[in-house]
């Protein structure tokens, strides 16, 4: 073999594959044993050798070939078809090989192999006319049906696998689209924040330029604001570069202070929400917006999937230790359907992406009382 040509990697069987292969092997062996017992010990001689013994050896060889059916399904099937023409006991192994071809090869190839396999159905009447049974047409139809059933089962398994792969690919695509929409939304919000930081920076720098004779205290205060705004602007710029660019949005962005309004709107809509807010100081804008979006998404899910349930919103933390926001609701009512997060959990997938972009982690799942919990932990760096 040339040095630049690599041999094909061996097929690695999983425990499930070993179980399936073993079951198929034992079924083929059982078919051969049943066929041998149905004939008894009689058999015609061929050059002094009992043909029945030769057929039994060929059946064993055919069963052993089944262990290669995953790597070479077409070759194994053709070999067993040829082997089944003179040796009827190998027909069980041939049925397994036809199933494997239908699973691992295109339908056109499977149809051609099935057509060739019909030769084995009339092999008794052609090779052993003395033993041919008078109802050979019935046995031909029975054999064609048995082999067709093996092929049909294999085609069903093949199409089912393709369908499951397609469904998984579509689900992954929907999750990626949800993450993309979350990135675009975060990018639009960061554009507004960055513009705000830069406008503050330009304002204070302009004041220093046009009032060089200002008191030293005012100059120091303005310089401190410029330094802090520049540092925060760089932080916001790094976050903007981490997400996809999108057109700027002119809508005002929520902050942590808007949580009371959000809860009041939910209560006005008929929800029962309790807000517990234990934050001794103001939080950065990004964290505040993220907390607002977490609570907003969670309360929306409660309204959609657990109408009438009591919800509790808790926001706790301190600078340097981090901030934690929790939204928990009781069990869903009789009219609710599904679970929070919507079908497929796309809303929560986008929310997890938003929290991750803010440097935090999101957890969600069913509660012990039958309700639902959403919790996010966000970094809250200490000033300076």
mmCIF file with all atom_site columns, N, CA and C in Angstrom, residues 325-359:
data_model
loop_
_atom_site.group_PDB
_atom_site.id
_atom_site.type_symbol
_atom_site.label_atom_id
_atom_site.label_alt_id
_atom_site.label_comp_id
_atom_site.label_asym_id
_atom_site.label_entity_id
_atom_site.label_seq_id
_atom_site.pdbx_PDB_ins_code
_atom_site.Cartn_x
_atom_site.Cartn_y
_atom_site.Cartn_z
_atom_site.occupancy
_atom_site.B_iso_or_equiv
_atom_site.pdbx_formal_charge
_atom_site.auth_seq_id
_atom_site.auth_comp_id
_atom_site.auth_asym_id
_atom_site.auth_atom_id
_atom_site.pdbx_PDB_model_num
ATOM 1   N N  . UNK A 1 325 ? -30.202 36.214 40.539 1.00 0.00 ? 325 UNK A N  1
ATOM 2   C CA . UNK A 1 325 ? -31.622 36.483 40.313 1.00 0.00 ? 325 UNK A CA 1
ATOM 3   C C  . UNK A 1 325 ? -32.336 35.147 40.174 1.00 0.00 ? 325 UNK A C  1
ATOM 4   N N  . UNK A 1 326 ? -33.430 34.997 40.901 1.00 0.00 ? 326 UNK A N  1
ATOM 5   C CA . UNK A 1 326 ? -34.206 33.757 40.885 1.00 0.00 ? 326 UNK A CA 1
ATOM 6   C C  . UNK A 1 326 ? -35.671 34.091 40.629 1.00 0.00 ? 326 UNK A C  1
ATOM 7   N N  . UNK A 1 327 ? -36.287 33.309 39.773 1.00 0.00 ? 327 UNK A N  1
ATOM 8   C CA . UNK A 1 327 ? -37.723 33.418 39.506 1.00 0.00 ? 327 UNK A CA 1
ATOM 9   C C  . UNK A 1 327 ? -38.302 32.017 39.633 1.00 0.00 ? 327 UNK A C  1
ATOM 10  N N  . UNK A 1 328 ? -39.196 31.852 40.576 1.00 0.00 ? 328 UNK A N  1
ATOM 11  C CA . UNK A 1 328 ? -39.803 30.536 40.826 1.00 0.00 ? 328 UNK A CA 1
ATOM 12  C C  . UNK A 1 328 ? -41.313 30.686 40.855 1.00 0.00 ? 328 UNK A C  1
ATOM 13  N N  . UNK A 1 329 ? -41.992 29.711 40.326 1.00 0.00 ? 329 UNK A N  1
ATOM 14  C CA . UNK A 1 329 ? -43.456 29.710 40.359 1.00 0.00 ? 329 UNK A CA 1
ATOM 15  C C  . UNK A 1 329 ? -43.954 28.356 40.814 1.00 0.00 ? 329 UNK A C  1
ATOM 16  N N  . UNK A 1 330 ? -45.188 28.335 41.285 1.00 0.00 ? 330 UNK A N  1
ATOM 17  C CA . UNK A 1 330 ? -45.797 27.108 41.748 1.00 0.00 ? 330 UNK A CA 1
ATOM 18  C C  . UNK A 1 330 ? -46.218 26.218 40.597 1.00 0.00 ? 330 UNK A C  1
ATOM 19  N N  . UNK A 1 331 ? -46.893 25.119 40.902 1.00 0.00 ? 331 UNK A N  1
ATOM 20  C CA . UNK A 1 331 ? -47.303 24.196 39.833 1.00 0.00 ? 331 UNK A CA 1
ATOM 21  C C  . UNK A 1 331 ? -48.291 24.835 38.889 1.00 0.00 ? 331 UNK A C  1
ATOM 22  N N  . UNK A 1 332 ? -48.254 24.348 37.641 1.00 0.00 ? 332 UNK A N  1
ATOM 23  C CA . UNK A 1 332 ? -49.130 24.871 36.616 1.00 0.00 ? 332 UNK A CA 1
ATOM 24  C C  . UNK A 1 332 ? -50.571 24.480 36.897 1.00 0.00 ? 332 UNK A C  1
ATOM 25  N N  . UNK A 1 333 ? -51.476 25.306 36.400 1.00 0.00 ? 333 UNK A N  1
ATOM 26  C CA . UNK A 1 333 ? -52.889 25.032 36.568 1.00 0.00 ? 333 UNK A CA 1
ATOM 27  C C  . UNK A 1 333 ? -53.360 23.973 35.600 1.00 0.00 ? 333 UNK A C  1
ATOM 28  N N  . UNK A 1 334 ? -54.617 23.635 35.688 1.00 0.00 ? 334 UNK A N  1
ATOM 29  C CA . UNK A 1 334 ? -55.166 22.568 34.831 1.00 0.00 ? 334 UNK A CA 1
ATOM 30  C C  . UNK A 1 334 ? -55.214 22.980 33.375 1.00 0.00 ? 334 UNK A C  1
ATOM 31  N N  . UNK A 1 335 ? -55.281 24.273 33.077 1.00 0.00 ? 335 UNK A N  1
ATOM 32  C CA . UNK A 1 335 ? -55.395 24.715 31.700 1.00 0.00 ? 335 UNK A CA 1
ATOM 33  C C  . UNK A 1 335 ? -54.057 24.861 31.012 1.00 0.00 ? 335 UNK A C  1
ATOM 34  N N  . UNK A 1 336 ? -52.973 24.794 31.776 1.00 0.00 ? 336 UNK A N  1
ATOM 35  C CA . UNK A 1 336 ? -51.671 25.022 31.168 1.00 0.00 ? 336 UNK A CA 1
ATOM 36  C C  . UNK A 1 336 ? -51.241 23.820 30.375 1.00 0.00 ? 336 UNK A C  1
ATOM 37  N N  . UNK A 1 337 ? -50.367 24.032 29.410 1.00 0.00 ? 337 UNK A N  1
ATOM 38  C CA . UNK A 1 337 ? -49.829 22.964 28.567 1.00 0.00 ? 337 UNK A CA 1
ATOM 39  C C  . UNK A 1 337 ? -48.380 23.237 28.336 1.00 0.00 ? 337 UNK A C  1
ATOM 40  N N  . UNK A 1 338 ? -47.577 22.160 28.282 1.00 0.00 ? 338 UNK A N  1
ATOM 41  C CA . UNK A 1 338 ? -46.143 22.328 28.015 1.00 0.00 ? 338 UNK A CA 1
ATOM 42  C C  . UNK A 1 338 ? -45.421 22.691 29.288 1.00 0.00 ? 338 UNK A C  1
ATOM 43  N N  . UNK A 1 339 ? -44.284 23.307 29.130 1.00 0.00 ? 339 UNK A N  1
ATOM 44  C CA . UNK A 1 339 ? -43.460 23.706 30.248 1.00 0.00 ? 339 UNK A CA 1
ATOM 45  C C  . UNK A 1 339 ? -42.887 25.082 29.967 1.00 0.00 ? 339 UNK A C  1
ATOM 46  N N  . UNK A 1 340 ? -42.417 25.825 30.974 1.00 0.00 ? 340 UNK A N  1
ATOM 47  C CA . UNK A 1 340 ? -41.817 27.118 30.730 1.00 0.00 ? 340 UNK A CA 1
ATOM 48  C C  . UNK A 1 340 ? -40.675 27.017 29.751 1.00 0.00 ? 340 UNK A C  1
ATOM 49  N N  . UNK A 1 341 ? -40.575 28.018 28.927 1.00 0.00 ? 341 UNK A N  1
ATOM 50  C CA . UNK A 1 341 ? -39.547 28.024 27.906 1.00 0.00 ? 341 UNK A CA 1
ATOM 51  C C  . UNK A 1 341 ? -40.109 27.794 26.541 1.00 0.00 ? 341 UNK A C  1
ATOM 52  N N  . UNK A 1 342 ? -41.356 27.354 26.428 1.00 0.00 ? 342 UNK A N  1
ATOM 53  C CA . UNK A 1 342 ? -41.965 27.143 25.136 1.00 0.00 ? 342 UNK A CA 1
ATOM 54  C C  . UNK A 1 342 ? -41.558 25.822 24.544 1.00 0.00 ? 342 UNK A C  1
ATOM 55  N N  . UNK A 1 343 ? -42.178 25.443 23.453 1.00 0.00 ? 343 UNK A N  1
ATOM 56  C CA . UNK A 1 343 ? -41.826 24.197 22.782 1.00 0.00 ? 343 UNK A CA 1
ATOM 57  C C  . UNK A 1 343 ? -40.376 24.201 22.359 1.00 0.00 ? 343 UNK A C  1
ATOM 58  N N  . UNK A 1 344 ? -39.619 23.188 22.789 1.00 0.00 ? 344 UNK A N  1
ATOM 59  C CA . UNK A 1 344 ? -38.212 23.094 22.422 1.00 0.00 ? 344 UNK A CA 1
ATOM 60  C C  . UNK A 1 344 ? -37.296 23.923 23.295 1.00 0.00 ? 344 UNK A C  1
ATOM 61  N N  . UNK A 1 345 ? -37.870 24.833 24.187 1.00 0.00 ? 345 UNK A N  1
ATOM 62  C CA . UNK A 1 345 ? -37.024 25.614 25.064 1.00 0.00 ? 345 UNK A CA 1
ATOM 63  C C  . UNK A 1 345 ? -36.217 26.674 24.347 1.00 0.00 ? 345 UNK A C  1
ATOM 64  N N  . UNK A 1 346 ? -36.723 27.226 23.208 1.00 0.00 ? 346 UNK A N  1
ATOM 65  C CA . UNK A 1 346 ? -35.936 28.187 22.449 1.00 0.00 ? 346 UNK A CA 1
ATOM 66  C C  . UNK A 1 346 ? -35.790 29.512 23.195 1.00 0.00 ? 346 UNK A C  1
ATOM 67  N N  . UNK A 1 347 ? -36.846 29.926 23.934 1.00 0.00 ? 347 UNK A N  1
ATOM 68  C CA . UNK A 1 347 ? -36.732 31.162 24.699 1.00 0.00 ? 347 UNK A CA 1
ATOM 69  C C  . UNK A 1 347 ? -35.657 31.061 25.758 1.00 0.00 ? 347 UNK A C  1
ATOM 70  N N  . UNK A 1 348 ? -35.612 29.937 26.463 1.00 0.00 ? 348 UNK A N  1
ATOM 71  C CA . UNK A 1 348 ? -34.579 29.745 27.476 1.00 0.00 ? 348 UNK A CA 1
ATOM 72  C C  . UNK A 1 348 ? -33.200 29.567 26.847 1.00 0.00 ? 348 UNK A C  1
ATOM 73  N N  . UNK A 1 349 ? -33.144 28.993 25.641 1.00 0.00 ? 349 UNK A N  1
ATOM 74  C CA . UNK A 1 349 ? -31.849 28.864 24.968 1.00 0.00 ? 349 UNK A CA 1
ATOM 75  C C  . UNK A 1 349 ? -31.289 30.241 24.633 1.00 0.00 ? 349 UNK A C  1
ATOM 76  N N  . UNK A 1 350 ? -32.128 31.130 24.116 1.00 0.00 ? 350 UNK A N  1
ATOM 77  C CA . UNK A 1 350 ? -31.674 32.489 23.846 1.00 0.00 ? 350 UNK A CA 1
ATOM 78  C C  . UNK A 1 350 ? -31.316 33.231 25.110 1.00 0.00 ? 350 UNK A C  1
ATOM 79  N N  . UNK A 1 351 ? -32.080 33.004 26.197 1.00 0.00 ? 351 UNK A N  1
ATOM 80  C CA . UNK A 1 351 ? -31.776 33.657 27.465 1.00 0.00 ? 351 UNK A CA 1
ATOM 81  C C  . UNK A 1 351 ? -30.449 33.178 28.029 1.00 0.00 ? 351 UNK A C  1
ATOM 82  N N  . UNK A 1 352 ? -30.167 31.885 27.895 1.00 0.00 ? 352 UNK A N  1
ATOM 83  C CA . UNK A 1 352 ? -28.873 31.370 28.354 1.00 0.00 ? 352 UNK A CA 1
ATOM 84  C C  . UNK A 1 352 ? -27.729 31.997 27.575 1.00 0.00 ? 352 UNK A C  1
ATOM 85  N N  . UNK A 1 353 ? -27.941 32.228 26.273 1.00 0.00 ? 353 UNK A N  1
ATOM 86  C CA . UNK A 1 353 ? -26.906 32.880 25.473 1.00 0.00 ? 353 UNK A CA 1
ATOM 87  C C  . UNK A 1 353 ? -26.682 34.307 25.948 1.00 0.00 ? 353 UNK A C  1
ATOM 88  N N  . UNK A 1 354 ? -27.747 35.019 26.263 1.00 0.00 ? 354 UNK A N  1
ATOM 89  C CA . UNK A 1 354 ? -27.620 36.392 26.750 1.00 0.00 ? 354 UNK A CA 1
ATOM 90  C C  . UNK A 1 354 ? -26.854 36.434 28.073 1.00 0.00 ? 354 UNK A C  1
ATOM 91  N N  . UNK A 1 355 ? -27.205 35.523 28.987 1.00 0.00 ? 355 UNK A N  1
ATOM 92  C CA . UNK A 1 355 ? -26.526 35.493 30.285 1.00 0.00 ? 355 UNK A CA 1
ATOM 93  C C  . UNK A 1 355 ? -25.052 35.139 30.103 1.00 0.00 ? 355 UNK A C  1
ATOM 94  N N  . UNK A 1 356 ? -24.763 34.200 29.190 1.00 0.00 ? 356 UNK A N  1
ATOM 95  C CA . UNK A 1 356 ? -23.372 33.822 28.947 1.00 0.00 ? 356 UNK A CA 1
ATOM 96  C C  . UNK A 1 356 ? -22.568 34.996 28.391 1.00 0.00 ? 356 UNK A C  1
ATOM 97  N N  . UNK A 1 357 ? -23.174 35.801 27.529 1.00 0.00 ? 357 UNK A N  1
ATOM 98  C CA . UNK A 1 357 ? -22.468 36.957 26.992 1.00 0.00 ? 357 UNK A CA 1
ATOM 99  C C  . UNK A 1 357 ? -22.182 37.996 28.075 1.00 0.00 ? 357 UNK A C  1
ATOM 100 N N  . UNK A 1 358 ? -22.973 37.989 29.136 1.00 0.00 ? 358 UNK A N  1
ATOM 101 C CA . UNK A 1 358 ? -22.717 38.888 30.256 1.00 0.00 ? 358 UNK A CA 1
ATOM 102 C C  . UNK A 1 358 ? -21.743 38.281 31.251 1.00 0.00 ? 358 UNK A C  1
ATOM 103 N N  . UNK A 1 359 ? -21.219 37.084 30.956 1.00 0.00 ? 359 UNK A N  1
ATOM 104 C CA . UNK A 1 359 ? -20.252 36.439 31.829 1.00 0.00 ? 359 UNK A CA 1
ATOM 105 C C  . UNK A 1 359 ? -20.859 35.607 32.926 1.00 0.00 ? 359 UNK A C  1
#
